[in-house]
C-alpha cells in the first residue's frame, strides 16, 4: 500500500533505493557516453588545435570556424540537429548485453542509434572546447624553444612531436580537467533523444514512485561523487607527471 | 630561415645555402646555435636536451647518443648536472648546457647570439671560459657580444655592424688600437667613458 502524502524521507529513500538496478544501469550508460565522448573529443580536439596553430591559412581558418560555431550554439540544438534534423536512415537496432546482479536483471546497451548519435554529438561538441584548452597550452610553450628545435635541424613535425606536445599535454591537465568535470553533466541531454542514461532512469523512477525530490537528490549525489573522484584522479596525474619548472 | 634575409647569399664551406632547393633542415644540423635566453627544452633533463638533436635529427641510437651527449657535457663541465632539469639550473649552467647541445651536433660553425647578455656578472665568467676552451679546440664560432674584453682576447677577426651595415672589420689589435672609421672611434670613446678604458 502506498501512503500518498506521507513524507517520511528515510522510507522514501529506501523505496528509491529499491530501484537500484535502474540507477546502476543508468549510471553505466552515462559513463559509457561520457568516456567515449571525452576520448573522441580529445583526439579530435588535438587535431583541431594542431590545425588551428600550425595549419596553413585555409586549414587554420577552417578549424577556427568550426570551433566558433560549436561554441556558439547550444549542445541540445547540435544534438537535435544530428538526431532529428539530419534524418540519417540508420534504422532501429541495438547491441546490448544483459547480466544479473543479485536478483535484478541489468541491461547495458553498447550501441543503438540513440547512443551512437549521442556520442557523436557530444564528441563533436567536446572537441571544440578541448581544442581551445590545448591550443592555449600549446601557445604557452615559448617560441624560443621552437627556434632552438629548428636550429638543431628538426622539421616542423619533429618539433611538434618532441618539443611542443610533451609540454602541452602536461600543461593542459588543469584546464582539461574542467572539460572532464563538465562532460558527465552534459551527457544528460542525450536523454532527450531517448537514451536511457542516469537522468532518464531517474525520471522513470519518479514516474513510478512519485518521489521526485529524493530521487533527484540521489542522482545529484552520484554525479557529485563521480566527478569528485575524476577531479582528484586528474590532480594526482598532474602531480605525478610534474617536472620542475614546467 | 630562422631570420629570412632580405637579399644576398650565404655560403657554408663553399656551398650556397640560400640557393633554392637546399634542404634547410640538413643545413641547420651543420650550424649550431646558442641563444641569449638559452631556450633549453624545459621538459627534458640536461642530458636529454643535449642528446635530442642526435637522436631525433641525426637518428643516432640511444646509447651512442647518450655517450656523445655526456662528452659534450664534459666539455662544458656540466656532467654532474646531467640528470637535472633546466629549471633546477642557474643561468650560467643553462647556457653551458645550451652550448653542449650545439657542440654535440658537431657542426661546422657555432653561432652565439649574445650568449652572456642575460646572465648576472658572476655567472658570465664560467660561460666565457667554456667559450674560450671551445675556441682553443679549433671550432669556428661567430659570436655577437658586448663583452669587449672577451672579444679582444679570443677573436681572430672582429666585425662592427651599424644599422645592418658592416662598418669595419679586422683583427682585435687593429680594431681597438687603430680603427679607421669614425663610427668605431665613437664607439671606443663610449667604452672609455663607461669602463675608464677599453682595455677591460
Short mmCIF file of N, CA and C in Angstrom, two decimals, chain B residues 40-143:
data_model
loop_
_atom_site.label_atom_id
_atom_site.label_comp_id
_atom_site.label_asym_id
_atom_site.label_seq_id
_atom_site.Cartn_x
_atom_site.Cartn_y
_atom_site.Cartn_z
N UNK B 40 66.43 26.28 -23.61
CA UNK B 40 66.51 24.84 -23.37
C UNK B 40 65.10 24.27 -23.36
N UNK B 41 64.99 22.97 -23.65
CA UNK B 41 63.69 22.31 -23.63
C UNK B 41 63.36 22.00 -22.18
N UNK B 42 62.35 22.68 -21.65
CA UNK B 42 62.11 22.62 -20.20
C UNK B 42 61.61 21.27 -19.72
N UNK B 43 61.11 20.44 -20.63
CA UNK B 43 60.57 19.16 -20.17
C UNK B 43 61.61 18.06 -20.19
N UNK B 44 62.84 18.41 -20.61
CA UNK B 44 63.88 17.39 -20.72
C UNK B 44 65.02 17.68 -19.76
N UNK B 45 65.63 16.61 -19.24
CA UNK B 45 66.82 16.80 -18.41
C UNK B 45 67.96 17.32 -19.29
N UNK B 46 69.00 17.78 -18.62
CA UNK B 46 70.13 18.35 -19.36
C UNK B 46 70.67 17.36 -20.38
N UNK B 47 70.87 16.11 -19.96
CA UNK B 47 71.42 15.11 -20.86
C UNK B 47 70.51 14.89 -22.07
N UNK B 48 69.21 14.92 -21.85
CA UNK B 48 68.28 14.71 -22.95
C UNK B 48 68.22 15.92 -23.86
N UNK B 49 68.38 17.11 -23.27
CA UNK B 49 68.45 18.32 -24.08
C UNK B 49 69.58 18.21 -25.08
N UNK B 50 70.72 17.71 -24.58
CA UNK B 50 71.89 17.63 -25.45
C UNK B 50 71.75 16.52 -26.47
N UNK B 51 71.13 15.40 -26.06
CA UNK B 51 71.10 14.25 -26.97
C UNK B 51 69.92 14.24 -27.93
N UNK B 52 68.93 15.12 -27.70
CA UNK B 52 67.74 15.01 -28.53
C UNK B 52 68.02 15.30 -30.00
N UNK B 53 68.90 16.24 -30.28
CA UNK B 53 69.25 16.52 -31.66
C UNK B 53 69.88 15.31 -32.32
N UNK B 54 70.76 14.64 -31.57
CA UNK B 54 71.43 13.48 -32.12
C UNK B 54 70.44 12.35 -32.39
N UNK B 55 69.51 12.16 -31.46
CA UNK B 55 68.60 11.03 -31.59
C UNK B 55 67.53 11.28 -32.64
N UNK B 56 66.91 12.48 -32.60
CA UNK B 56 65.74 12.70 -33.43
C UNK B 56 66.07 13.26 -34.80
N UNK B 57 67.19 13.95 -34.91
CA UNK B 57 67.51 14.55 -36.22
C UNK B 57 68.56 13.70 -36.94
N UNK B 58 69.66 13.39 -36.22
CA UNK B 58 70.72 12.58 -36.82
C UNK B 58 70.38 11.10 -36.80
N UNK B 59 69.32 10.75 -36.06
CA UNK B 59 68.86 9.35 -35.96
C UNK B 59 69.92 8.42 -35.41
N UNK B 60 70.67 8.90 -34.45
CA UNK B 60 71.70 8.07 -33.81
C UNK B 60 71.04 7.26 -32.70
N UNK B 61 71.52 6.04 -32.49
CA UNK B 61 70.92 5.17 -31.47
C UNK B 61 71.06 5.77 -30.09
N UNK B 62 70.15 5.37 -29.21
CA UNK B 62 70.04 5.96 -27.87
C UNK B 62 71.35 5.92 -27.09
N UNK B 63 71.97 4.74 -27.05
CA UNK B 63 73.18 4.60 -26.23
C UNK B 63 74.31 5.47 -26.76
N UNK B 64 74.50 5.40 -28.07
CA UNK B 64 75.57 6.17 -28.71
C UNK B 64 75.33 7.67 -28.50
N UNK B 65 74.06 8.07 -28.64
CA UNK B 65 73.72 9.48 -28.47
C UNK B 65 74.02 9.92 -27.03
N UNK B 66 73.73 9.04 -26.09
CA UNK B 66 73.97 9.38 -24.69
C UNK B 66 75.46 9.57 -24.42
N UNK B 67 76.27 8.69 -25.03
CA UNK B 67 77.72 8.80 -24.83
C UNK B 67 78.23 10.13 -25.39
N UNK B 68 77.77 10.46 -26.60
CA UNK B 68 78.22 11.73 -27.20
C UNK B 68 77.74 12.92 -26.38
N UNK B 69 76.52 12.81 -25.86
CA UNK B 69 75.97 13.91 -25.06
C UNK B 69 76.80 14.11 -23.80
N UNK B 70 77.18 13.01 -23.17
CA UNK B 70 78.00 13.13 -21.95
C UNK B 70 79.35 13.75 -22.27
N UNK B 71 79.89 13.42 -23.44
CA UNK B 71 81.17 14.03 -23.84
C UNK B 71 81.01 15.54 -23.98
N UNK B 72 79.92 15.94 -24.62
CA UNK B 72 79.69 17.38 -24.81
C UNK B 72 79.51 18.06 -23.46
N UNK B 73 78.76 17.42 -22.57
CA UNK B 73 78.54 18.00 -21.24
C UNK B 73 79.86 18.08 -20.48
N UNK B 74 80.74 17.12 -20.74
CA UNK B 74 82.03 17.14 -20.08
C UNK B 74 82.84 18.36 -20.53
N UNK B 75 82.75 18.69 -21.82
CA UNK B 75 83.49 19.83 -22.33
C UNK B 75 83.02 21.14 -21.70
N UNK B 76 81.74 21.19 -21.32
CA UNK B 76 81.27 22.41 -20.68
C UNK B 76 81.22 22.26 -19.17
N UNK B 77 81.77 21.16 -18.68
CA UNK B 77 81.86 20.90 -17.24
C UNK B 77 80.50 20.86 -16.57
N UNK B 78 79.58 20.12 -17.18
CA UNK B 78 78.25 20.02 -16.58
C UNK B 78 77.83 18.56 -16.40
N UNK B 79 78.78 17.64 -16.37
CA UNK B 79 78.42 16.22 -16.30
C UNK B 79 77.65 15.88 -15.03
N UNK B 80 78.05 16.50 -13.91
CA UNK B 80 77.35 16.17 -12.65
C UNK B 80 75.90 16.60 -12.68
N UNK B 81 75.56 17.55 -13.58
CA UNK B 81 74.20 18.07 -13.63
C UNK B 81 73.38 17.42 -14.74
N UNK B 82 73.88 16.34 -15.28
CA UNK B 82 73.22 15.73 -16.44
C UNK B 82 71.76 15.36 -16.20
N UNK B 83 71.45 14.91 -14.99
CA UNK B 83 70.09 14.45 -14.72
C UNK B 83 69.18 15.54 -14.17
N UNK B 84 69.65 16.78 -14.21
CA UNK B 84 68.82 17.87 -13.71
C UNK B 84 68.01 18.51 -14.82
N UNK B 85 66.89 19.09 -14.42
CA UNK B 85 66.05 19.81 -15.37
C UNK B 85 66.50 21.27 -15.44
N UNK B 86 66.23 21.90 -16.59
CA UNK B 86 66.67 23.30 -16.75
C UNK B 86 66.23 24.22 -15.60
N UNK B 87 65.03 23.97 -15.08
CA UNK B 87 64.54 24.85 -14.02
C UNK B 87 65.38 24.72 -12.75
N UNK B 88 66.14 23.65 -12.65
CA UNK B 88 66.96 23.44 -11.46
C UNK B 88 68.37 23.98 -11.63
N UNK B 89 68.63 24.60 -12.79
CA UNK B 89 69.98 25.08 -13.06
C UNK B 89 70.02 26.60 -13.05
N UNK B 90 71.18 27.15 -12.71
CA UNK B 90 71.33 28.60 -12.77
C UNK B 90 71.47 29.02 -14.23
N UNK B 91 71.43 30.34 -14.45
CA UNK B 91 71.53 30.85 -15.81
C UNK B 91 72.81 30.41 -16.51
N UNK B 92 73.92 30.55 -15.79
CA UNK B 92 75.19 30.16 -16.38
C UNK B 92 75.22 28.68 -16.73
N UNK B 93 74.66 27.86 -15.84
CA UNK B 93 74.62 26.42 -16.10
C UNK B 93 73.73 26.11 -17.30
N UNK B 94 72.59 26.78 -17.37
CA UNK B 94 71.69 26.55 -18.50
C UNK B 94 72.38 26.92 -19.82
N UNK B 95 73.11 28.02 -19.81
CA UNK B 95 73.77 28.44 -21.04
C UNK B 95 74.84 27.43 -21.43
N UNK B 96 75.52 26.87 -20.43
CA UNK B 96 76.54 25.88 -20.75
C UNK B 96 75.91 24.63 -21.34
N UNK B 97 74.72 24.26 -20.82
CA UNK B 97 74.02 23.11 -21.43
C UNK B 97 73.64 23.45 -22.86
N UNK B 98 73.21 24.71 -23.07
CA UNK B 98 72.88 25.14 -24.42
C UNK B 98 74.07 25.02 -25.35
N UNK B 99 75.25 25.37 -24.83
CA UNK B 99 76.46 25.26 -25.64
C UNK B 99 76.76 23.79 -25.92
N UNK B 100 76.57 22.93 -24.91
CA UNK B 100 76.80 21.50 -25.11
C UNK B 100 75.86 20.95 -26.16
N UNK B 101 74.62 21.44 -26.12
CA UNK B 101 73.62 20.99 -27.10
C UNK B 101 74.09 21.31 -28.52
N UNK B 102 74.66 22.50 -28.69
CA UNK B 102 75.16 22.86 -30.01
C UNK B 102 76.40 22.05 -30.37
N UNK B 103 77.28 21.85 -29.38
CA UNK B 103 78.53 21.12 -29.63
C UNK B 103 78.27 19.68 -30.03
N UNK B 104 77.27 19.05 -29.40
CA UNK B 104 77.04 17.62 -29.62
C UNK B 104 76.75 17.31 -31.07
N UNK B 105 76.16 18.26 -31.77
CA UNK B 105 75.83 18.03 -33.18
C UNK B 105 77.05 18.10 -34.09
N UNK B 106 78.21 18.48 -33.52
CA UNK B 106 79.46 18.60 -34.28
C UNK B 106 79.26 19.42 -35.55
N UNK B 107 78.83 20.66 -35.38
CA UNK B 107 78.56 21.48 -36.56
C UNK B 107 79.84 22.08 -37.14
N UNK B 108 79.73 22.61 -38.37
CA UNK B 108 80.87 23.28 -38.98
C UNK B 108 81.15 24.61 -38.29
N UNK B 109 80.09 25.25 -37.85
CA UNK B 109 80.25 26.55 -37.19
C UNK B 109 79.18 26.68 -36.11
N UNK B 110 79.50 27.37 -35.03
CA UNK B 110 78.50 27.62 -33.99
C UNK B 110 78.26 29.13 -33.90
N UNK B 111 76.99 29.50 -33.94
CA UNK B 111 76.62 30.91 -33.81
C UNK B 111 76.21 31.19 -32.38
N UNK B 112 76.73 32.27 -31.82
CA UNK B 112 76.37 32.66 -30.46
C UNK B 112 75.68 34.01 -30.51
N UNK B 113 74.43 34.06 -30.07
CA UNK B 113 73.69 35.32 -30.09
C UNK B 113 73.69 35.91 -28.68
N UNK B 114 74.63 36.82 -28.43
CA UNK B 114 74.76 37.47 -27.12
C UNK B 114 74.65 36.46 -25.97
N UNK B 115 75.54 35.48 -25.95
CA UNK B 115 75.36 34.37 -25.02
C UNK B 115 75.41 34.75 -23.55
N UNK B 116 76.07 35.87 -23.22
CA UNK B 116 76.16 36.20 -21.79
C UNK B 116 75.32 37.40 -21.41
N UNK B 117 74.57 37.95 -22.35
CA UNK B 117 73.82 39.18 -22.05
C UNK B 117 72.74 38.99 -21.01
N UNK B 118 72.20 37.78 -20.89
CA UNK B 118 71.10 37.56 -19.94
C UNK B 118 71.62 37.04 -18.60
N UNK B 119 72.93 37.00 -18.42
CA UNK B 119 73.47 36.43 -17.20
C UNK B 119 73.91 37.51 -16.23
N UNK B 120 73.85 37.17 -14.94
CA UNK B 120 74.35 38.16 -13.99
C UNK B 120 75.88 38.04 -13.93
N UNK B 121 76.55 39.11 -13.58
CA UNK B 121 78.01 39.21 -13.76
C UNK B 121 78.80 38.04 -13.21
N UNK B 122 78.35 37.49 -12.10
CA UNK B 122 79.14 36.40 -11.51
C UNK B 122 79.10 35.13 -12.35
N UNK B 123 78.08 34.99 -13.18
CA UNK B 123 77.94 33.76 -13.96
C UNK B 123 78.54 33.89 -15.35
N UNK B 124 78.83 35.14 -15.75
CA UNK B 124 79.35 35.34 -17.10
C UNK B 124 80.68 34.62 -17.27
N UNK B 125 81.50 34.70 -16.21
CA UNK B 125 82.84 34.14 -16.32
C UNK B 125 82.87 32.68 -16.75
N UNK B 126 82.00 31.85 -16.13
CA UNK B 126 82.05 30.42 -16.43
C UNK B 126 81.70 30.15 -17.88
N UNK B 127 80.75 30.93 -18.42
CA UNK B 127 80.37 30.70 -19.82
C UNK B 127 81.50 31.14 -20.75
N UNK B 128 82.10 32.30 -20.45
CA UNK B 128 83.19 32.79 -21.30
C UNK B 128 84.36 31.80 -21.28
N UNK B 129 84.60 31.20 -20.12
CA UNK B 129 85.69 30.23 -20.02
C UNK B 129 85.43 29.05 -20.95
N UNK B 130 84.19 28.56 -20.94
CA UNK B 130 83.82 27.45 -21.82
C UNK B 130 84.00 27.85 -23.28
N UNK B 131 83.57 29.07 -23.60
CA UNK B 131 83.69 29.51 -24.99
C UNK B 131 85.16 29.62 -25.39
N UNK B 132 85.98 30.04 -24.44
CA UNK B 132 87.41 30.13 -24.72
C UNK B 132 87.99 28.75 -25.02
N UNK B 133 87.59 27.75 -24.20
CA UNK B 133 88.07 26.38 -24.42
C UNK B 133 87.66 25.88 -25.80
N UNK B 134 86.41 26.17 -26.16
CA UNK B 134 85.91 25.70 -27.46
C UNK B 134 86.69 26.37 -28.59
N UNK B 135 86.93 27.67 -28.43
CA UNK B 135 87.68 28.39 -29.46
C UNK B 135 89.08 27.80 -29.60
N UNK B 136 89.70 27.49 -28.46
CA UNK B 136 91.06 26.94 -28.49
C UNK B 136 91.09 25.59 -29.18
N UNK B 137 89.98 24.82 -29.04
CA UNK B 137 89.99 23.49 -29.65
C UNK B 137 89.77 23.57 -31.15
N UNK B 138 89.62 24.77 -31.67
CA UNK B 138 89.60 24.93 -33.12
C UNK B 138 88.22 25.06 -33.75
N UNK B 139 87.13 25.07 -32.93
CA UNK B 139 85.79 25.21 -33.51
C UNK B 139 85.60 26.62 -34.05
N UNK B 140 84.98 26.72 -35.23
CA UNK B 140 84.67 28.02 -35.78
C UNK B 140 83.46 28.59 -35.06
N UNK B 141 83.59 29.81 -34.56
CA UNK B 141 82.49 30.42 -33.82
C UNK B 141 82.22 31.81 -34.35
N UNK B 142 80.94 32.15 -34.49
CA UNK B 142 80.57 33.52 -34.82
C UNK B 142 79.79 34.03 -33.61
N UNK B 143 80.36 35.02 -32.94
CA UNK B 143 79.78 35.44 -31.67
C UNK B 143 79.33 36.90 -31.74
#
